[in-house]
CSV table of C-alpha atoms in Angstrom, one decimal:
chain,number,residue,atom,x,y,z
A,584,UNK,CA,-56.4,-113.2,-90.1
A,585,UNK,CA,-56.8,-109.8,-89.0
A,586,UNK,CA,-60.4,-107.8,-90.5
A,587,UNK,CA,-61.8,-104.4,-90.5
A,588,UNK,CA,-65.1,-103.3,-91.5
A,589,UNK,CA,-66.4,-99.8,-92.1
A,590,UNK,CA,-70.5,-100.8,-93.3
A,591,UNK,CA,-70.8,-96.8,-94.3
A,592,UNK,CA,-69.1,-95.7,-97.8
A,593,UNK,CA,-70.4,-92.3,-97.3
A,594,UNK,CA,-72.0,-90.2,-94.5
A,595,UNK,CA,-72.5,-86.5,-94.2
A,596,UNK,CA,-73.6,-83.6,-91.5
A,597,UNK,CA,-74.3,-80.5,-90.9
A,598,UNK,CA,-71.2,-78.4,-89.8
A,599,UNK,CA,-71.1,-77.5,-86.0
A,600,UNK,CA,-72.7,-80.7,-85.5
A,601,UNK,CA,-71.9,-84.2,-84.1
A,602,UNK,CA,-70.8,-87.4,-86.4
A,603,UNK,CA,-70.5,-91.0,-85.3
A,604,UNK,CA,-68.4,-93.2,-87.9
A,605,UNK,CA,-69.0,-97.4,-87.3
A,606,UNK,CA,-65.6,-99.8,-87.2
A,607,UNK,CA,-66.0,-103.4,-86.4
A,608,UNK,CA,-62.8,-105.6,-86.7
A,609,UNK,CA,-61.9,-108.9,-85.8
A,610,UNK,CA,-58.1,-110.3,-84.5
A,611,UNK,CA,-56.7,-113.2,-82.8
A,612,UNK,CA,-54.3,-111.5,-81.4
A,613,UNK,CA,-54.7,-110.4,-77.5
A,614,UNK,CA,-52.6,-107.4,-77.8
A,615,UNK,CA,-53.7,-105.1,-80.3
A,616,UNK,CA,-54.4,-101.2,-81.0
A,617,UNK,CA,-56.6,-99.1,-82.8
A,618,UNK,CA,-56.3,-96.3,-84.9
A,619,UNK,CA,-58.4,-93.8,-87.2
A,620,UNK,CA,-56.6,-91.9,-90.0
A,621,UNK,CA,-57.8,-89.0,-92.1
A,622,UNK,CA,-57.0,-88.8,-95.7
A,623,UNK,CA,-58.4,-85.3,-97.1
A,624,UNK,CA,-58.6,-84.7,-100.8
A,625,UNK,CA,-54.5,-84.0,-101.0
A,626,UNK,CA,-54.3,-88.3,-99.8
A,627,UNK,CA,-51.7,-87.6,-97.2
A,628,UNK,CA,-53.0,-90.2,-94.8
A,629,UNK,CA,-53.1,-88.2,-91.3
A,630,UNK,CA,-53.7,-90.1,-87.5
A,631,UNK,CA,-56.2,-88.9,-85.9
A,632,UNK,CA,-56.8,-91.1,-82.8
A,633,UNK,CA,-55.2,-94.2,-81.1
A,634,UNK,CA,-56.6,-96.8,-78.6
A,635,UNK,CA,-54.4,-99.3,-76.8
A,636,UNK,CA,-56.6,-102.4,-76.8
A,637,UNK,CA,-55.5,-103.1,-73.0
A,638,UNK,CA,-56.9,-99.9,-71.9
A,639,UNK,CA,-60.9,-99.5,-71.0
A,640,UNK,CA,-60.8,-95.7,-71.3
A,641,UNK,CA,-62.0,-94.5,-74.3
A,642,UNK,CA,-59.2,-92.1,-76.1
A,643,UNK,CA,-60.2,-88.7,-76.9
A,644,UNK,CA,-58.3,-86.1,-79.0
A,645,UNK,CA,-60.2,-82.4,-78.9
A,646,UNK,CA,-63.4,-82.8,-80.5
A,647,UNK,CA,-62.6,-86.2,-81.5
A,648,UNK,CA,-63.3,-89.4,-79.5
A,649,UNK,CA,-63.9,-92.9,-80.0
A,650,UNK,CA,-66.1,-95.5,-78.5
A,651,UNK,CA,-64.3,-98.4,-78.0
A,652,UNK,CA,-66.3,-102.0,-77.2
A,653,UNK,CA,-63.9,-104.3,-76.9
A,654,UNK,CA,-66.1,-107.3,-76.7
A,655,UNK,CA,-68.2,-106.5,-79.5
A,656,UNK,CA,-64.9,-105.2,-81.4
A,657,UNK,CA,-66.4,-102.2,-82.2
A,658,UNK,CA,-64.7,-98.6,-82.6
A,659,UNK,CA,-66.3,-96.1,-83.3
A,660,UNK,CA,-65.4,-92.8,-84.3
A,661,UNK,CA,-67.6,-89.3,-82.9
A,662,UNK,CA,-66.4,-86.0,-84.4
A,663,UNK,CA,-68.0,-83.2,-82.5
A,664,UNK,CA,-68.8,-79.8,-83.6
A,665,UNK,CA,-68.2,-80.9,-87.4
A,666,UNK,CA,-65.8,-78.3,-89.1
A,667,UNK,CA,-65.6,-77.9,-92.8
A,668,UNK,CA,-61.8,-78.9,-92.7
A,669,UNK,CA,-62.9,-82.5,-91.2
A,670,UNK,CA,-64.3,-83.5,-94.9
A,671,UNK,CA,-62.5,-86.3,-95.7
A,672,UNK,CA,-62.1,-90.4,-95.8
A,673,UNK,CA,-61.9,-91.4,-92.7
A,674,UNK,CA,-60.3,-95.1,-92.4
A,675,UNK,CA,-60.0,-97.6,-89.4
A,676,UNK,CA,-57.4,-99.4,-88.8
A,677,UNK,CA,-56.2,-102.2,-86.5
A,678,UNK,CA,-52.3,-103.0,-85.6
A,679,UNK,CA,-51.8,-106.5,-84.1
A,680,UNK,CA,-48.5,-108.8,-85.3
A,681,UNK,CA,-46.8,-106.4,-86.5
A,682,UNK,CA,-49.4,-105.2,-89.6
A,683,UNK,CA,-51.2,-102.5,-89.9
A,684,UNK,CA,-55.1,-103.6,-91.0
A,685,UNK,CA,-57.3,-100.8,-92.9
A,686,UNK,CA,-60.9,-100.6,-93.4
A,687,UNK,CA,-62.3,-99.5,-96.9
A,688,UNK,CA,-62.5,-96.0,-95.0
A,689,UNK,CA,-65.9,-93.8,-94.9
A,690,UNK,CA,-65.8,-90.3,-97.0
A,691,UNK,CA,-67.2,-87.9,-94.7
A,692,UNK,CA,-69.0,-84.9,-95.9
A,693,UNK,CA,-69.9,-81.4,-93.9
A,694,UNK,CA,-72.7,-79.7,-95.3
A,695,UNK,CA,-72.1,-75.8,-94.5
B,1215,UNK,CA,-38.5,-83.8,-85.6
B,1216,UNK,CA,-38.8,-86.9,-87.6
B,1217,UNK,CA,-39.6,-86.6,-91.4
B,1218,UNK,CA,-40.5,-88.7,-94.8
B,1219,UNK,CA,-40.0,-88.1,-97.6
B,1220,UNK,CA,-41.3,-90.0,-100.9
B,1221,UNK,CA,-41.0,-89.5,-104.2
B,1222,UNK,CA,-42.0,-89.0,-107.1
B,1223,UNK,CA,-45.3,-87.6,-106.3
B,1224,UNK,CA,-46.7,-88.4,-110.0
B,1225,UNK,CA,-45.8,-90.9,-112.4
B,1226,UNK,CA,-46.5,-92.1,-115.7
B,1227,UNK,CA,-45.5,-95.3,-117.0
B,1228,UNK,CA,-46.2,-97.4,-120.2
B,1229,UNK,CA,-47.2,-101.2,-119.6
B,1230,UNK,CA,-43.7,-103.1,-119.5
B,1231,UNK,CA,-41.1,-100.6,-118.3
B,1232,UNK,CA,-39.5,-100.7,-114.8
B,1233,UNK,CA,-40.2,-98.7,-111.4
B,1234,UNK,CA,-38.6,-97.5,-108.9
B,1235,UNK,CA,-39.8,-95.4,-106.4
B,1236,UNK,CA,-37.9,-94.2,-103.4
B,1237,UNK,CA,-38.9,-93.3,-99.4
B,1238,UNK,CA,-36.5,-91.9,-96.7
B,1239,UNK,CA,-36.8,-91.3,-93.4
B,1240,UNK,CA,-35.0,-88.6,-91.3
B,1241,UNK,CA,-34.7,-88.1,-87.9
B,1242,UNK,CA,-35.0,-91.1,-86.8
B,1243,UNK,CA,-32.9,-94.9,-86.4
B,1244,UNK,CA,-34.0,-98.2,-87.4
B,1245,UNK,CA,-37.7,-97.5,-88.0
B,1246,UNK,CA,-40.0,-100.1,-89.4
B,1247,UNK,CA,-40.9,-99.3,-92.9
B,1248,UNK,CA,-43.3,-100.0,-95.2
B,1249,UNK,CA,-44.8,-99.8,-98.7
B,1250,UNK,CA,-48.8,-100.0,-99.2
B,1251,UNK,CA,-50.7,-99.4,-102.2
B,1252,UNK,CA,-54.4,-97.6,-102.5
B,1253,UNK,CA,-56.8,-98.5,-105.2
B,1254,UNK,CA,-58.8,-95.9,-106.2
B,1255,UNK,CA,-61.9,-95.7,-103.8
B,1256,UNK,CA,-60.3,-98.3,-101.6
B,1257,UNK,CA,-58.1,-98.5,-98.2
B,1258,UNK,CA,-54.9,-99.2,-98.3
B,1259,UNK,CA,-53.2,-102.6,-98.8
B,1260,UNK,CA,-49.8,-103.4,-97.3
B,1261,UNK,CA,-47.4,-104.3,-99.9
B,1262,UNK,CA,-44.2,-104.8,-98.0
B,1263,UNK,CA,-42.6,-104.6,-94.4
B,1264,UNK,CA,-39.3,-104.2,-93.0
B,1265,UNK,CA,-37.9,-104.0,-89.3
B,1266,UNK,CA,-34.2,-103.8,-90.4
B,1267,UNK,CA,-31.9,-103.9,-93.5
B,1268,UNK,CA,-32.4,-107.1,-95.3
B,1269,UNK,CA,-35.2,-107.8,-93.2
B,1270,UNK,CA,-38.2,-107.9,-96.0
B,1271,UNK,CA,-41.7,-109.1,-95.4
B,1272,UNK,CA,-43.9,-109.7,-99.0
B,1273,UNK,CA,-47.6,-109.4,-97.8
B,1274,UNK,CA,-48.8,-110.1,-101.2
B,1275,UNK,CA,-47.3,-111.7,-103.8
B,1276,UNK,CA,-47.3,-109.6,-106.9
B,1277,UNK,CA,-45.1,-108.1,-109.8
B,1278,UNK,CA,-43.2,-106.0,-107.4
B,1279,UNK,CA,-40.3,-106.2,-105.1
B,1280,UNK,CA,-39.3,-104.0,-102.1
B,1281,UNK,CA,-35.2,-103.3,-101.2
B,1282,UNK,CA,-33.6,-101.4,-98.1
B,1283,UNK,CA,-30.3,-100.7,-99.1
B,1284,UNK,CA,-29.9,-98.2,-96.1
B,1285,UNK,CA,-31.4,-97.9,-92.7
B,1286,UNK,CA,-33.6,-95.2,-93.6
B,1287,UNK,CA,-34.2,-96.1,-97.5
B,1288,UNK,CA,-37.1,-98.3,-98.6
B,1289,UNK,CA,-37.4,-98.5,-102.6
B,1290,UNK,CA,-40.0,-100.1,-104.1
B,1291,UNK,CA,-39.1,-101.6,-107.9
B,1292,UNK,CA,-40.8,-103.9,-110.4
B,1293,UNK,CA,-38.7,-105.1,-113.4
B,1294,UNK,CA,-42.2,-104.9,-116.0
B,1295,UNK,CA,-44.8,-102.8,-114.7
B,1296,UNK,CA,-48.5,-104.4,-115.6
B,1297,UNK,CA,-51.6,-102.4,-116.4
B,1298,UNK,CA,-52.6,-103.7,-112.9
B,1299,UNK,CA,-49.9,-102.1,-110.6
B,1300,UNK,CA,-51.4,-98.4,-111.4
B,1301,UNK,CA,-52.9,-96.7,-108.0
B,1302,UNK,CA,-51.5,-94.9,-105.3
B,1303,UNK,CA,-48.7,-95.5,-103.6
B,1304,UNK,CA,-47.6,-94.7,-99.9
B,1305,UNK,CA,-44.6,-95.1,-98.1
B,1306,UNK,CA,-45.1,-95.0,-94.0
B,1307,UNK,CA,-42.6,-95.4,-91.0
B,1308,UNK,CA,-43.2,-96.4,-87.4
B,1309,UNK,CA,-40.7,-96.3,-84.3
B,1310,UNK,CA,-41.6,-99.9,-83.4
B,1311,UNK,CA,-44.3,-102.2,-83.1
B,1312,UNK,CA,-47.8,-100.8,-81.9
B,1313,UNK,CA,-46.5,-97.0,-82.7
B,1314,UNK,CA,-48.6,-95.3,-85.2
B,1315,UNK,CA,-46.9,-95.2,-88.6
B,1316,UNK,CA,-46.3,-92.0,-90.1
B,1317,UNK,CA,-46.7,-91.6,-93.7
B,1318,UNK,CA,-45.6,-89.6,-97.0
B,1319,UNK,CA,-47.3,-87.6,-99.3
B,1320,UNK,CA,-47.7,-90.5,-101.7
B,1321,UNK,CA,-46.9,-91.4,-105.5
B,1322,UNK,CA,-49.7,-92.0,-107.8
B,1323,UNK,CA,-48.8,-94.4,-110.1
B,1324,UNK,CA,-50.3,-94.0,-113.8
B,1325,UNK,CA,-49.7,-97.4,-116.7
B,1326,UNK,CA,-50.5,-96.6,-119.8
């Protein structure tokens, strides 16, 4: 079976500043990616950032970037210079055999 | 540009009546769909999964039921909603396997 943990229900930061969000996960399966979506406060659930499992490189999308540990089976998300328009859930998610795996997401808040 | 669309976005139904709620997907041929369902506070929980017409995956058994009538068409039905089945309910698509999944704007689901 296919897991994802996110051990932080809430976290917050000061805007223009730098976030880290935790995701550990566990699969079987040897060929796997990793995602984090966004869900603001309308729910549409919105990708932010995917990492091929294969690749070392960490993935980085604009002031978002992730920290990917493959033999811990950690990834970890960093938003840098925090915007009030990042508040949202943030969820982690893991696609291996065909399903899509979420965390119980992490509600982000950005303190003006 | 590929697009989905879900509806309806808000629903109220007393304990005991049927459902159906409808996704389509434009732009696109033979996407993967699927139907997940988000518990207030929670991530999201994959309901159903298809890679074809007629080609249904249950991830959970339950008091609903998932039909693809049409490539593109994913309806999700239940014969006698239960007080249980309220919560939000998404609709994504995927090109294949691995691809992120795109997702609508949702249908929050109310039993009374």
């Amino acid at each position: 079976a296919q897991t994802v943990t996110q051990s932080q229900p809430e976290m917050s930061v000061q805007e223009a500043e730098t976030v880290t969000l935790s995701c550990t996960y566990d699969t079987s399966e040897s060929d796997y990616y990793l995602f984090w979506y966004k869900q603001p406060p309308s729910r549409q659930m919105i990708l932010v950032i995917r990492q091929e499992a294969y690749k070392q490189q960490n993935a980085t999308e604009n002031r978002f970037s992730v920290n990917f540990q493959k033999a811990a089976k950690s990834f970890s998300l960093k938003i840098s210079d925090s915007q009030l328009g990042d508040a949202a859930m943030y969820f982690c998610a893991l696609e291996g055999a065909q399903k899509l795996v979420f965390g119980q997401g992490t509600r982000l808040t950005i303190n003006p | 540009s590929q697009t989905i669309h879900q509806w309806p976005a808000t629903l109220v139904q007393p304990v005991g009546s049927p459902l159906s709620l409808e996704c389509t997907v434009e732009g696109t041929s033979n996407p993967n769909l699927y139907w997940y369902r988000q518990a207030a506070g929670r991530g999201l929980q994959l309901l159903f999964y298809s890679i074809g017409i007629d080609q249904i995956s249950s991830e959970v058994p339950q008091n609903l039921s998932a039909s693809r009538p049409q490539d593109r068409q994913f309806i999700l039905s239940s014969k006698k909603l239960l007080l249980s089945d309220s919560g939000f309910y998404l609709c994504a698509w995927s090109s294949v396997y691995n691809q992120p999944q795109h997702f609508g704007d949702g249908t929050r689901l109310s039993i009374l």
